[in-house]
Short mmCIF file of C-alpha atoms in Angstrom, two decimals:
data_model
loop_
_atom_site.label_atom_id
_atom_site.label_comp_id
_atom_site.label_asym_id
_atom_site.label_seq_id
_atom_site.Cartn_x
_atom_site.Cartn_y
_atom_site.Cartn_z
CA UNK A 1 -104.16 -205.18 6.48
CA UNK A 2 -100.26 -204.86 6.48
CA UNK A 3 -100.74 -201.62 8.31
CA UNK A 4 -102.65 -203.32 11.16
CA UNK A 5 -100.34 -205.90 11.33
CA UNK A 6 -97.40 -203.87 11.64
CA UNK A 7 -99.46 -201.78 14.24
CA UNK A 8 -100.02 -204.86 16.32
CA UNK A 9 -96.78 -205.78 16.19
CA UNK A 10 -95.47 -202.75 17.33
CA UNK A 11 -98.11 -202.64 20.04
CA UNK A 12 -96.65 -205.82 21.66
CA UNK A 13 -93.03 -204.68 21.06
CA UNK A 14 -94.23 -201.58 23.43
CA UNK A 15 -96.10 -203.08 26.06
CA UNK A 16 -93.40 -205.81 26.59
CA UNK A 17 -90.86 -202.52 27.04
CA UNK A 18 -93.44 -200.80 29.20
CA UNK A 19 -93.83 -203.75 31.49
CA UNK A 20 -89.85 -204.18 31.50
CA UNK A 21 -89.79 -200.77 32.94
CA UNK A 22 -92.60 -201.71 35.13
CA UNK A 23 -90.79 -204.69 36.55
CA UNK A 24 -87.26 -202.94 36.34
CA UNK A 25 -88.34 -199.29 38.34
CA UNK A 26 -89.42 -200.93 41.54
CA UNK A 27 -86.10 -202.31 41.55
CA UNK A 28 -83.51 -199.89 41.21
CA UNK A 29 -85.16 -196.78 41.53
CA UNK A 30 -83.45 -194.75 44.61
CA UNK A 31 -86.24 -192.60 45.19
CA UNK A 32 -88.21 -194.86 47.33
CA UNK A 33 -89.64 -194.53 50.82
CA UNK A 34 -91.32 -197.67 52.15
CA UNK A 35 -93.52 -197.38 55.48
CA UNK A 36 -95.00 -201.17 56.08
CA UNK A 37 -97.59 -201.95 53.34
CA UNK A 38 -97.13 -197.57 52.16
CA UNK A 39 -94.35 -197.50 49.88
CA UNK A 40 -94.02 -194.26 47.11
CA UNK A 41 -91.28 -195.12 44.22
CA UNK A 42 -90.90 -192.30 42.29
CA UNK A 43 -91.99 -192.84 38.52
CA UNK A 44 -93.33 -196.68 39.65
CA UNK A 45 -96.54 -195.78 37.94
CA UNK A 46 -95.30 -194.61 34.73
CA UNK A 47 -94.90 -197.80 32.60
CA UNK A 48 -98.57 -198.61 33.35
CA UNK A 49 -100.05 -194.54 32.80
CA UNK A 50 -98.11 -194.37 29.33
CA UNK A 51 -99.70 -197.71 28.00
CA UNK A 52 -103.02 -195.85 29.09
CA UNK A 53 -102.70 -193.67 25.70
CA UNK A 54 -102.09 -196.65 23.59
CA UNK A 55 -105.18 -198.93 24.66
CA UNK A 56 -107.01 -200.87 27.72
CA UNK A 57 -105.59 -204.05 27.01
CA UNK A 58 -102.11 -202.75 26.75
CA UNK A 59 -102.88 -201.22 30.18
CA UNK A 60 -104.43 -204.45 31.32
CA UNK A 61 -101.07 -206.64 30.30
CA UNK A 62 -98.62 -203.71 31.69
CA UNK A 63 -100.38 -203.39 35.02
CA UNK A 64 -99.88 -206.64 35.77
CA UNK A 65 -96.37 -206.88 35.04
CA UNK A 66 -96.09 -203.67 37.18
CA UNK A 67 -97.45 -206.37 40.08
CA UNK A 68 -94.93 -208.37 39.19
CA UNK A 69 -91.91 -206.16 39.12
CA UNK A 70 -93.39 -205.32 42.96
CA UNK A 71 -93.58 -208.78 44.00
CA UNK A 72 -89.87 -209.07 43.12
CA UNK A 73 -88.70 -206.38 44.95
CA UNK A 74 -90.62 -205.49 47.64
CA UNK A 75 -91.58 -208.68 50.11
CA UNK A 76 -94.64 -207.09 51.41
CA UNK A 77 -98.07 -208.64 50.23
CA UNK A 78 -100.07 -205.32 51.07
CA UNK A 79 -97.70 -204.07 48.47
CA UNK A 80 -98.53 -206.50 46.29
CA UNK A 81 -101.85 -206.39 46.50
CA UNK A 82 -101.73 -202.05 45.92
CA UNK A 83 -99.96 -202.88 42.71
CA UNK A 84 -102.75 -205.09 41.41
CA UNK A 85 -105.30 -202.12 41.96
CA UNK A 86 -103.45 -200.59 38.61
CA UNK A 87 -105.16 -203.58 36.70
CA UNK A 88 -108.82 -202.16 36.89
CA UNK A 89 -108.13 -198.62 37.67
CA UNK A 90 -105.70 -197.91 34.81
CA UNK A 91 -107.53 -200.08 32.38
CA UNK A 92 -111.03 -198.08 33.17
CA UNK A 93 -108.75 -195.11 32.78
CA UNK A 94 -107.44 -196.36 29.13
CA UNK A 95 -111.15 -196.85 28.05
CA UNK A 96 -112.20 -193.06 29.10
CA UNK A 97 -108.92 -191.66 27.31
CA UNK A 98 -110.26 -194.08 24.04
CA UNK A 99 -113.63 -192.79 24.12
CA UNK A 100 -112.34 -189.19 24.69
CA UNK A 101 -108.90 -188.64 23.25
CA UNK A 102 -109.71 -184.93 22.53
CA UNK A 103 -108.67 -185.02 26.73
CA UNK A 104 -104.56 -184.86 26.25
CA UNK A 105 -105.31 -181.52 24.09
CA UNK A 106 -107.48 -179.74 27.09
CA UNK A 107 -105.27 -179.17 29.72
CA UNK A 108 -107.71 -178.07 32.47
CA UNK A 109 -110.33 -181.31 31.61
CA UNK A 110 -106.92 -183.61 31.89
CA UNK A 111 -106.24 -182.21 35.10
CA UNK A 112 -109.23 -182.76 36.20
CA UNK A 113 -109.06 -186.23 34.64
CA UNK A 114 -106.07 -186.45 36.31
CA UNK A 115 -107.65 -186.08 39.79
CA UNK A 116 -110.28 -188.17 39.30
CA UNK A 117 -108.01 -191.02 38.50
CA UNK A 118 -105.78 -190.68 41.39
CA UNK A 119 -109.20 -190.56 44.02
CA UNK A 120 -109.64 -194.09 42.47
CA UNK A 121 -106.48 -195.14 42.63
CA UNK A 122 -105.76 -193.95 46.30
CA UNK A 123 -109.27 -194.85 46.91
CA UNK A 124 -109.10 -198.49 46.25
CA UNK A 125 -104.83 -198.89 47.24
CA UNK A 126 -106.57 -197.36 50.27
CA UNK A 127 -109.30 -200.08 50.94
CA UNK A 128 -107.12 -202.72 49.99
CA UNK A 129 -104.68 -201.66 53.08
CA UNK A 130 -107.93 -201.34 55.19
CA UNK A 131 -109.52 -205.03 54.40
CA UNK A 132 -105.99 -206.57 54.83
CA UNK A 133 -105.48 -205.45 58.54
CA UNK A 134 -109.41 -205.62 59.10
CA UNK A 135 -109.50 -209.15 58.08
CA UNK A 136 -106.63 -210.10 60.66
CA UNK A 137 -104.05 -210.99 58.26
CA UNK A 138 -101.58 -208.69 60.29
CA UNK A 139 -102.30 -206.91 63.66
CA UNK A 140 -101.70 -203.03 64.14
CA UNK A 141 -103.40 -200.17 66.33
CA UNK A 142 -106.46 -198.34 65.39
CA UNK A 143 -104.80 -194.82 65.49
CA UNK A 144 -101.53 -196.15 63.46
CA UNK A 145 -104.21 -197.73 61.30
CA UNK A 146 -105.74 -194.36 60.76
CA UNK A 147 -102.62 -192.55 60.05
CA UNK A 148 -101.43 -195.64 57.97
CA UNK A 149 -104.54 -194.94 55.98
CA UNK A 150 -104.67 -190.86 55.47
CA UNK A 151 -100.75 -191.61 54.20
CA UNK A 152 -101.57 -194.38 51.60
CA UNK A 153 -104.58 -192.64 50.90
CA UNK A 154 -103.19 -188.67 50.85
CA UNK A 155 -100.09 -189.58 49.38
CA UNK A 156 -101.16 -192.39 47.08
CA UNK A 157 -103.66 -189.49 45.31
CA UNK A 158 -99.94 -187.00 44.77
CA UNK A 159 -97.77 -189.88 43.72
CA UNK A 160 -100.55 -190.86 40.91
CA UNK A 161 -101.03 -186.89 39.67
CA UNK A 162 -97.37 -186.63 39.14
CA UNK A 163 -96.80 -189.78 37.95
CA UNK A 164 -99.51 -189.33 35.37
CA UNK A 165 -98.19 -186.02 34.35
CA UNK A 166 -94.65 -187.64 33.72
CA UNK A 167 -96.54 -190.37 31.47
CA UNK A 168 -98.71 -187.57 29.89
CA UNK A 169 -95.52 -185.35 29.20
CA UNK A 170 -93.13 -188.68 28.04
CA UNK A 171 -96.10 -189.61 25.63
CA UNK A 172 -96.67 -186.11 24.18
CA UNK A 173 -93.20 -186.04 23.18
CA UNK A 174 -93.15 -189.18 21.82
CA UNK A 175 -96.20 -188.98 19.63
CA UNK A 176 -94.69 -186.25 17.66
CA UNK A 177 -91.85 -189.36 16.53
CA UNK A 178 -94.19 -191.93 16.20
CA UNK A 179 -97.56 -193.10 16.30
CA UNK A 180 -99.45 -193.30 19.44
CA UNK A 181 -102.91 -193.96 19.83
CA UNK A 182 -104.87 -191.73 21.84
CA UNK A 183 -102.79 -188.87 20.50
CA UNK A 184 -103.23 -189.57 16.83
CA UNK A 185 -107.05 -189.99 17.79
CA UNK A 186 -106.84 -186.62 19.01
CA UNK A 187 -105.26 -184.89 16.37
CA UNK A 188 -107.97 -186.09 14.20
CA UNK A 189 -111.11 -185.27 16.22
CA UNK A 190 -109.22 -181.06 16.53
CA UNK A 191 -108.74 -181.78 12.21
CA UNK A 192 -112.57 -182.30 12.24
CA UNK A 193 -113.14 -179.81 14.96
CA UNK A 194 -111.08 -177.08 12.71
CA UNK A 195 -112.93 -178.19 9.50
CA UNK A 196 -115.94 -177.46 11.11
CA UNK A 197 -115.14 -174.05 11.82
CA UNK A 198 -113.89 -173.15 9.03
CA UNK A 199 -117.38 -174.47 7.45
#
């Protein structure tokens, strides 16, 4: 029961860093290009990917602080509104990684992971964008528009991959100094997998 408690604890201590970070990259982060409601910060997506390998509601509570950090430094709604996308994407993403944690030891089915993820999340940053001007909150040309869209949508898939491979990397060193989730998951399920062939 202590255990848990302690784990808990810790849990909170982490996502309150992680959405720091979330809040604090948007900010000062020099690698930033910002095209209207496109913008691509280098790392911005980190905070929320690394909670993904502790647990969904971790994710949940990090991606929205991610929003937040955007809606400080950025004055751009269709910004804003990308940001929140994290919130359902990442979380759904934190629930496959719990059900499957044996994924962060496979590195072709992560990849592939990996890409799936970032069609969502470009996917729905994309529509977001598209509903926004469609709805007549802001007026722009149909080609612009189009191009507008291929570069959220095109770009927004790269900046995810890499950014998920900098949260994959950053966690995989981390778990071997302390505890996190999915990756102690996963070291159990090869223990079991090993045991088994050894049988």
């Amino acid at each position: 029961m202590a255990q848990t408690k302690k784990a808990k604890v810790r849990n909170l201590i982490i996502a309150a860093m992680l959405t720091a970070l979330g809040i604090l990259i948007p900010m000062i982060m020099p690698a930033k290009i910002i095209i209207g409601p496109a913008s691509f910060t280098l790392a911005s997506h980190v905070p929320v990917m690394a909670a993904m390998f502790f647990s969904p509601l971790m994710t949940a509570f990090v991606a929205l602080g991610t929003t937040l950090g955007f809606m400080i430094s950025i004055p751009v709604p269709t910004i804003w509104l990308r940001a929140l996308m994290h919130l359902p994407v990442m979380t759904v993403g934190a629930y496959v990684l719990k059900k499957h944690p044996e994924l962060v030891h496979q590195k072709v089915k992560i990849q592939i992971f990996n890409f799936i993820l970032g069609i969502f999340h470009a996917g729905l940053e994309t529509l977001v964008v598209y509903v926004f001007y469609s709805l007549g909150f802001a007026n722009i040309d149909q080609a612009a528009l189009l191009n507008l869209l291929l570069l959220i949508g095109f770009g927004g898939l790269v900046h995810s991959m890499i950014d998920f491979n900098l949260a994959l990397g950053l966690c995989n060193v981390l778990s071997k100094a302390f505890p996190i989730d999915i990756f102690d998951k996963a070291k159990g399920f090869l223990n079991k997998k090993k045991v088994k062939a050894e049988i």
